[in-house]
Amino acid sequence: MLSHIKKHQLLHRYFSEGLSLKHSVSHSTQLIKTVTDPIYRELPGSIIELGSGAGFITDALVENVLQDTKVVLYESKMEHSSEYRSRYGYPCFKTIKSLRSYLTSIHLTQVDCIISGLPLQKFPAPLRERFLDDIFSCLRPQGKFIAYSNSSRMKWHLIQRFDIETIHYVPFNFPPTFIYHCSRLASDDTWN
């Protein structure tokens, strides 16, 4: 649950800085729980969160993952990425030219879980396809990919590369959100 102070800070930032509504409104408790609960059951050794935004999912991860879990954050907004580095102590990168090359630079080859709150369905098609290819290659075989989006069209982009285990709909989040729990196909499977 968000504290009254954090809600007030978000509303203040929304009205004073003109941030997009999606990044300013708090995620519902149900959305956070639906995204993160399966992660806790898996006990991953490494997690990437793409599009950390205001940090609601990140806060839940920090509270519940094992202490030796490697967590890497991506957030393009400078004020968030600097804050995350100091608040959590996790690596936080600001540009995604290649997720694979970034992981290599911090001595990771593949990860157990990737969470994405990025609006992938709004990316230009070539960028979206390249980005999903990158996510696929960075996950270990049977690694988990959890994407949340306010579009049901994400399914068609994900099904080409991942086994979609479940799709949840959270109507009381603002905006209402679809959560896709996927796993990477085994290494001998192909998605082409």
PDB file of C-alpha atoms in Angstrom:
ATOM      1  CA  MET A   1       0.000   0.000   0.000  1.00  0.00           C
ATOM      2  CA  LEU A   2       1.167   3.469  -0.783  1.00  0.00           C
ATOM      3  CA  SER A   3       1.557   5.874   2.050  1.00  0.00           C
ATOM      4  CA  HIS A   4      -0.459   9.067   2.062  1.00  0.00           C
ATOM      5  CA  ILE A   5       2.780  11.034   1.600  1.00  0.00           C
ATOM      6  CA  LYS A   6       3.840   9.079  -1.499  1.00  0.00           C
ATOM      7  CA  LYS A   7       0.382   9.526  -3.076  1.00  0.00           C
ATOM      8  CA  HIS A   8       0.572  13.255  -2.376  1.00  0.00           C
ATOM      9  CA  GLN A   9       4.068  13.448  -3.933  1.00  0.00           C
ATOM     10  CA  LEU A  10       2.857  11.661  -7.073  1.00  0.00           C
ATOM     11  CA  LEU A  11      -0.130  13.958  -7.485  1.00  0.00           C
ATOM     12  CA  HIS A  12       2.063  17.000  -6.905  1.00  0.00           C
ATOM     13  CA  ARG A  13       4.550  15.816  -9.576  1.00  0.00           C
ATOM     14  CA  TYR A  14       1.734  15.061 -12.005  1.00  0.00           C
ATOM     15  CA  PHE A  15       0.233  18.543 -11.748  1.00  0.00           C
ATOM     16  CA  SER A  16       3.476  20.511 -11.450  1.00  0.00           C
ATOM     17  CA  GLU A  17       5.673  18.676 -13.946  1.00  0.00           C
ATOM     18  CA  GLY A  18       3.070  17.472 -16.427  1.00  0.00           C
ATOM     19  CA  LEU A  19       4.172  13.847 -16.216  1.00  0.00           C
ATOM     20  CA  SER A  20       2.115  11.376 -18.192  1.00  0.00           C
ATOM     21  CA  LEU A  21      -0.799  10.003 -16.213  1.00  0.00           C
ATOM     22  CA  LYS A  22       0.376   6.413 -16.600  1.00  0.00           C
ATOM     23  CA  HIS A  23       3.619   7.116 -14.752  1.00  0.00           C
ATOM     24  CA  SER A  24       2.060   9.278 -12.083  1.00  0.00           C
ATOM     25  CA  VAL A  25      -0.887   7.234 -10.905  1.00  0.00           C
ATOM     26  CA  SER A  26      -0.070   4.482  -8.474  1.00  0.00           C
ATOM     27  CA  HIS A  27      -0.417   0.892  -9.559  1.00  0.00           C
ATOM     28  CA  SER A  28      -3.114  -0.971  -7.713  1.00  0.00           C
ATOM     29  CA  THR A  29      -2.160  -3.441  -5.035  1.00  0.00           C
ATOM     30  CA  GLN A  30      -3.736  -6.149  -7.212  1.00  0.00           C
ATOM     31  CA  LEU A  31      -1.506  -5.271 -10.180  1.00  0.00           C
ATOM     32  CA  ILE A  32       1.645  -5.318  -8.049  1.00  0.00           C
ATOM     33  CA  LYS A  33       0.642  -8.644  -6.478  1.00  0.00           C
ATOM     34  CA  THR A  34      -0.238 -10.242  -9.829  1.00  0.00           C
ATOM     35  CA  VAL A  35       3.071  -9.160 -11.368  1.00  0.00           C
ATOM     36  CA  THR A  36       5.320 -10.111  -8.454  1.00  0.00           C
ATOM     37  CA  ASP A  37       3.788 -13.142  -6.686  1.00  0.00           C
ATOM     38  CA  PRO A  38       4.945 -15.707  -9.291  1.00  0.00           C
ATOM     39  CA  ILE A  39       8.467 -14.302  -9.034  1.00  0.00           C
ATOM     40  CA  TYR A  40       8.640 -15.038  -5.314  1.00  0.00           C
ATOM     41  CA  ARG A  41       7.640 -18.664  -5.906  1.00  0.00           C
ATOM     42  CA  GLU A  42      10.408 -19.105  -8.497  1.00  0.00           C
ATOM     43  CA  LEU A  43      13.189 -17.580  -6.343  1.00  0.00           C
ATOM     44  CA  PRO A  44      15.112 -16.224  -9.328  1.00  0.00           C
ATOM     45  CA  GLY A  45      18.822 -15.495  -9.049  1.00  0.00           C
ATOM     46  CA  SER A  46      18.560 -12.541 -11.443  1.00  0.00           C
ATOM     47  CA  ILE A  47      15.802 -10.094 -12.428  1.00  0.00           C
ATOM     48  CA  ILE A  48      15.625  -7.187 -14.877  1.00  0.00           C
ATOM     49  CA  GLU A  49      12.858  -4.632 -14.546  1.00  0.00           C
ATOM     50  CA  LEU A  50      12.294  -2.611 -17.723  1.00  0.00           C
ATOM     51  CA  GLY A  51      10.410   0.646 -17.254  1.00  0.00           C
ATOM     52  CA  SER A  52      10.685   0.991 -13.497  1.00  0.00           C
ATOM     53  CA  GLY A  53       8.604   4.182 -13.628  1.00  0.00           C
ATOM     54  CA  ALA A  54       7.658   5.485 -10.189  1.00  0.00           C
ATOM     55  CA  GLY A  55       9.089   2.365  -8.526  1.00  0.00           C
ATOM     56  CA  PHE A  56       5.961   0.531  -7.332  1.00  0.00           C
ATOM     57  CA  ILE A  57       7.014  -2.860  -8.719  1.00  0.00           C
ATOM     58  CA  THR A  58      10.627  -2.182  -7.725  1.00  0.00           C
ATOM     59  CA  ASP A  59       9.605  -1.503  -4.113  1.00  0.00           C
ATOM     60  CA  ALA A  60       7.723  -4.816  -3.980  1.00  0.00           C
ATOM     61  CA  LEU A  61      10.707  -6.675  -5.466  1.00  0.00           C
ATOM     62  CA  VAL A  62      13.157  -5.138  -3.028  1.00  0.00           C
ATOM     63  CA  GLU A  63      10.992  -6.151  -0.077  1.00  0.00           C
ATOM     64  CA  ASN A  64      10.534  -9.754  -1.190  1.00  0.00           C
ATOM     65  CA  VAL A  65      13.426 -11.143  -3.259  1.00  0.00           C
ATOM     66  CA  LEU A  66      16.361 -12.971  -1.717  1.00  0.00           C
ATOM     67  CA  GLN A  67      19.219 -10.737  -0.660  1.00  0.00           C
ATOM     68  CA  ASP A  68      21.680 -12.256  -3.145  1.00  0.00           C
ATOM     69  CA  THR A  69      19.316 -11.877  -6.130  1.00  0.00           C
ATOM     70  CA  LYS A  70      20.897  -9.742  -8.857  1.00  0.00           C
ATOM     71  CA  VAL A  71      18.470  -6.990  -9.813  1.00  0.00           C
ATOM     72  CA  VAL A  72      18.989  -4.661 -12.780  1.00  0.00           C
ATOM     73  CA  LEU A  73      16.682  -1.727 -13.498  1.00  0.00           C
ATOM     74  CA  TYR A  74      15.978   0.248 -16.655  1.00  0.00           C
ATOM     75  CA  GLU A  75      14.372   3.677 -16.529  1.00  0.00           C
ATOM     76  CA  SER A  76      14.806   6.354 -19.175  1.00  0.00           C
ATOM     77  CA  LYS A  77      13.732   9.254 -16.970  1.00  0.00           C
ATOM     78  CA  MET A  78      16.918  10.683 -15.522  1.00  0.00           C
ATOM     79  CA  GLU A  79      15.425  11.676 -12.155  1.00  0.00           C
ATOM     80  CA  HIS A  80      14.178   8.127 -11.536  1.00  0.00           C
ATOM     81  CA  SER A  81      17.321   6.317 -12.670  1.00  0.00           C
ATOM     82  CA  SER A  82      19.593   8.394 -10.428  1.00  0.00           C
ATOM     83  CA  GLU A  83      17.231   7.955  -7.481  1.00  0.00           C
ATOM     84  CA  TYR A  84      17.074   4.169  -7.979  1.00  0.00           C
ATOM     85  CA  ARG A  85      20.831   3.805  -8.019  1.00  0.00           C
ATOM     86  CA  SER A  86      21.128   5.570  -4.677  1.00  0.00           C
ATOM     87  CA  ARG A  87      17.970   4.149  -3.055  1.00  0.00           C
ATOM     88  CA  TYR A  88      18.371   0.480  -4.019  1.00  0.00           C
ATOM     89  CA  GLY A  89      22.031   0.141  -4.921  1.00  0.00           C
ATOM     90  CA  TYR A  90      21.108  -1.798  -8.074  1.00  0.00           C
ATOM     91  CA  PRO A  91      22.545  -1.018 -11.492  1.00  0.00           C
ATOM     92  CA  CYS A  92      20.132   1.219 -13.393  1.00  0.00           C
ATOM     93  CA  PHE A  93      20.610   2.040 -17.051  1.00  0.00           C
ATOM     94  CA  LYS A  94      18.929   4.832 -18.994  1.00  0.00           C
ATOM     95  CA  THR A  95      19.129   3.793 -22.653  1.00  0.00           C
ATOM     96  CA  ILE A  96      18.344   0.543 -24.347  1.00  0.00           C
ATOM     97  CA  LYS A  97      20.421   0.196 -27.448  1.00  0.00           C
ATOM     98  CA  SER A  98      21.056  -3.443 -26.687  1.00  0.00           C
ATOM     99  CA  LEU A  99      19.957  -5.223 -23.561  1.00  0.00           C
ATOM    100  CA  ARG A 100      22.386  -8.041 -24.404  1.00  0.00           C
ATOM    101  CA  SER A 101      25.423  -5.728 -24.533  1.00  0.00           C
ATOM    102  CA  TYR A 102      24.395  -4.033 -21.290  1.00  0.00           C
ATOM    103  CA  LEU A 103      24.157  -7.390 -19.508  1.00  0.00           C
ATOM    104  CA  THR A 104      27.562  -8.351 -20.857  1.00  0.00           C
ATOM    105  CA  SER A 105      29.018  -5.110 -19.477  1.00  0.00           C
ATOM    106  CA  ILE A 106      27.839  -6.036 -15.951  1.00  0.00           C
ATOM    107  CA  HIS A 107      28.979  -9.668 -16.311  1.00  0.00           C
ATOM    108  CA  LEU A 108      25.596 -11.343 -16.769  1.00  0.00           C
ATOM    109  CA  THR A 109      24.904 -13.639 -19.690  1.00  0.00           C
ATOM    110  CA  GLN A 110      21.278 -14.637 -19.200  1.00  0.00           C
ATOM    111  CA  VAL A 111      18.746 -13.839 -16.507  1.00  0.00           C
ATOM    112  CA  ASP A 112      15.974 -15.781 -14.799  1.00  0.00           C
ATOM    113  CA  CYS A 113      13.236 -13.163 -15.046  1.00  0.00           C
ATOM    114  CA  ILE A 114      12.459  -9.979 -16.981  1.00  0.00           C
ATOM    115  CA  ILE A 115       9.569  -7.708 -16.015  1.00  0.00           C
ATOM    116  CA  SER A 116       8.443  -5.044 -18.462  1.00  0.00           C
ATOM    117  CA  GLY A 117       6.078  -2.157 -17.959  1.00  0.00           C
ATOM    118  CA  LEU A 118       7.191  -0.565 -21.218  1.00  0.00           C
ATOM    119  CA  PRO A 119       4.431   0.208 -23.753  1.00  0.00           C
ATOM    120  CA  LEU A 120       5.924  -2.207 -26.303  1.00  0.00           C
ATOM    121  CA  GLN A 121       2.779  -2.180 -28.453  1.00  0.00           C
ATOM    122  CA  LYS A 122       3.387   1.543 -29.076  1.00  0.00           C
ATOM    123  CA  PHE A 123       6.983   1.064 -30.254  1.00  0.00           C
ATOM    124  CA  PRO A 124       7.539   1.256 -34.032  1.00  0.00           C
ATOM    125  CA  ALA A 125       7.319  -2.313 -35.371  1.00  0.00           C
ATOM    126  CA  PRO A 126      11.050  -2.777 -36.200  1.00  0.00           C
ATOM    127  CA  LEU A 127      12.107  -1.465 -32.772  1.00  0.00           C
ATOM    128  CA  ARG A 128       9.515  -3.601 -30.958  1.00  0.00           C
ATOM    129  CA  GLU A 129      10.602  -6.753 -32.819  1.00  0.00           C
ATOM    130  CA  ARG A 130      14.301  -6.083 -32.157  1.00  0.00           C
ATOM    131  CA  PHE A 131      13.558  -5.374 -28.503  1.00  0.00           C
ATOM    132  CA  LEU A 132      11.521  -8.579 -28.061  1.00  0.00           C
ATOM    133  CA  ASP A 133      14.311 -10.537 -29.775  1.00  0.00           C
ATOM    134  CA  ASP A 134      16.747  -9.005 -27.294  1.00  0.00           C
ATOM    135  CA  ILE A 135      14.533  -9.941 -24.330  1.00  0.00           C
ATOM    136  CA  PHE A 136      14.234 -13.494 -25.673  1.00  0.00           C
ATOM    137  CA  SER A 137      18.006 -13.864 -26.050  1.00  0.00           C
ATOM    138  CA  CYS A 138      18.682 -12.472 -22.555  1.00  0.00           C
ATOM    139  CA  LEU A 139      16.398 -14.967 -20.791  1.00  0.00           C
ATOM    140  CA  ARG A 140      17.705 -18.384 -19.844  1.00  0.00           C
ATOM    141  CA  PRO A 141      15.725 -21.318 -21.310  1.00  0.00           C
ATOM    142  CA  GLN A 142      12.389 -21.477 -19.457  1.00  0.00           C
ATOM    143  CA  GLY A 143      13.152 -18.051 -17.974  1.00  0.00           C
ATOM    144  CA  LYS A 144      10.130 -15.913 -17.084  1.00  0.00           C
ATOM    145  CA  PHE A 145       9.002 -12.804 -18.930  1.00  0.00           C
ATOM    146  CA  ILE A 146       6.234 -10.772 -17.306  1.00  0.00           C
ATOM    147  CA  ALA A 147       4.821  -7.879 -19.312  1.00  0.00           C
ATOM    148  CA  TYR A 148       2.052  -5.589 -18.213  1.00  0.00           C
ATOM    149  CA  SER A 149       0.238  -3.313 -20.586  1.00  0.00           C
ATOM    150  CA  ASN A 150      -3.090  -1.585 -21.030  1.00  0.00           C
ATOM    151  CA  SER A 151      -3.442  -3.297 -24.424  1.00  0.00           C
ATOM    152  CA  SER A 152      -4.678  -6.800 -25.163  1.00  0.00           C
ATOM    153  CA  ARG A 153      -2.786  -6.640 -28.488  1.00  0.00           C
ATOM    154  CA  MET A 154       0.492  -7.500 -26.732  1.00  0.00           C
ATOM    155  CA  LYS A 155      -0.531 -11.159 -26.870  1.00  0.00           C
ATOM    156  CA  TRP A 156       0.106 -11.321 -30.618  1.00  0.00           C
ATOM    157  CA  HIS A 157       3.620  -9.977 -30.250  1.00  0.00           C
ATOM    158  CA  LEU A 158       4.493 -12.261 -27.345  1.00  0.00           C
ATOM    159  CA  ILE A 159       3.073 -15.524 -28.673  1.00  0.00           C
ATOM    160  CA  GLN A 160       5.654 -15.565 -31.477  1.00  0.00           C
ATOM    161  CA  ARG A 161       8.542 -15.974 -29.001  1.00  0.00           C
ATOM    162  CA  PHE A 162       7.185 -17.069 -25.654  1.00  0.00           C
ATOM    163  CA  ASP A 163       4.903 -19.631 -24.125  1.00  0.00           C
ATOM    164  CA  ILE A 164       2.130 -17.521 -22.581  1.00  0.00           C
ATOM    165  CA  GLU A 165       1.297 -19.295 -19.339  1.00  0.00           C
ATOM    166  CA  THR A 166      -1.422 -16.933 -18.095  1.00  0.00           C
ATOM    167  CA  ILE A 167      -3.024 -13.618 -18.955  1.00  0.00           C
ATOM    168  CA  HIS A 168      -4.539 -11.648 -16.096  1.00  0.00           C
ATOM    169  CA  TYR A 169      -6.779  -8.629 -16.419  1.00  0.00           C
ATOM    170  CA  VAL A 170      -6.739  -6.059 -13.610  1.00  0.00           C
ATOM    171  CA  PRO A 171      -9.780  -3.844 -14.226  1.00  0.00           C
ATOM    172  CA  PHE A 172      -9.383  -1.707 -11.118  1.00  0.00           C
ATOM    173  CA  ASN A 173      -5.931  -0.440 -11.994  1.00  0.00           C
ATOM    174  CA  PHE A 174      -5.796   2.920 -13.756  1.00  0.00           C
ATOM    175  CA  PRO A 175      -5.659   2.392 -16.617  1.00  0.00           C
ATOM    176  CA  PRO A 176      -7.008  -1.202 -16.577  1.00  0.00           C
ATOM    177  CA  THR A 177      -4.099  -3.526 -17.276  1.00  0.00           C
ATOM    178  CA  PHE A 178      -3.336  -6.894 -18.863  1.00  0.00           C
ATOM    179  CA  ILE A 179      -0.532  -8.911 -17.279  1.00  0.00           C
ATOM    180  CA  TYR A 180       1.162 -11.566 -19.400  1.00  0.00           C
ATOM    181  CA  HIS A 181       3.107 -14.292 -17.592  1.00  0.00           C
ATOM    182  CA  CYS A 182       5.323 -15.962 -20.177  1.00  0.00           C
ATOM    183  CA  SER A 183       8.256 -18.309 -20.261  1.00  0.00           C
ATOM    184  CA  ARG A 184      10.976 -18.527 -22.830  1.00  0.00           C
ATOM    185  CA  LEU A 185      10.787 -21.531 -25.075  1.00  0.00           C
ATOM    186  CA  ALA A 186      13.413 -24.174 -24.341  1.00  0.00           C
ATOM    187  CA  SER A 187      16.757 -23.577 -26.043  1.00  0.00           C
ATOM    188  CA  ASP A 188      16.072 -26.209 -28.706  1.00  0.00           C
ATOM    189  CA  ASP A 189      12.718 -24.615 -29.582  1.00  0.00           C
ATOM    190  CA  THR A 190      12.596 -21.879 -32.167  1.00  0.00           C
ATOM    191  CA  TRP A 191      10.143 -19.054 -32.447  1.00  0.00           C
ATOM    192  CA  ASN A 192      10.695 -18.180 -36.121  1.00  0.00           C
TER     193      ASN A 192
END
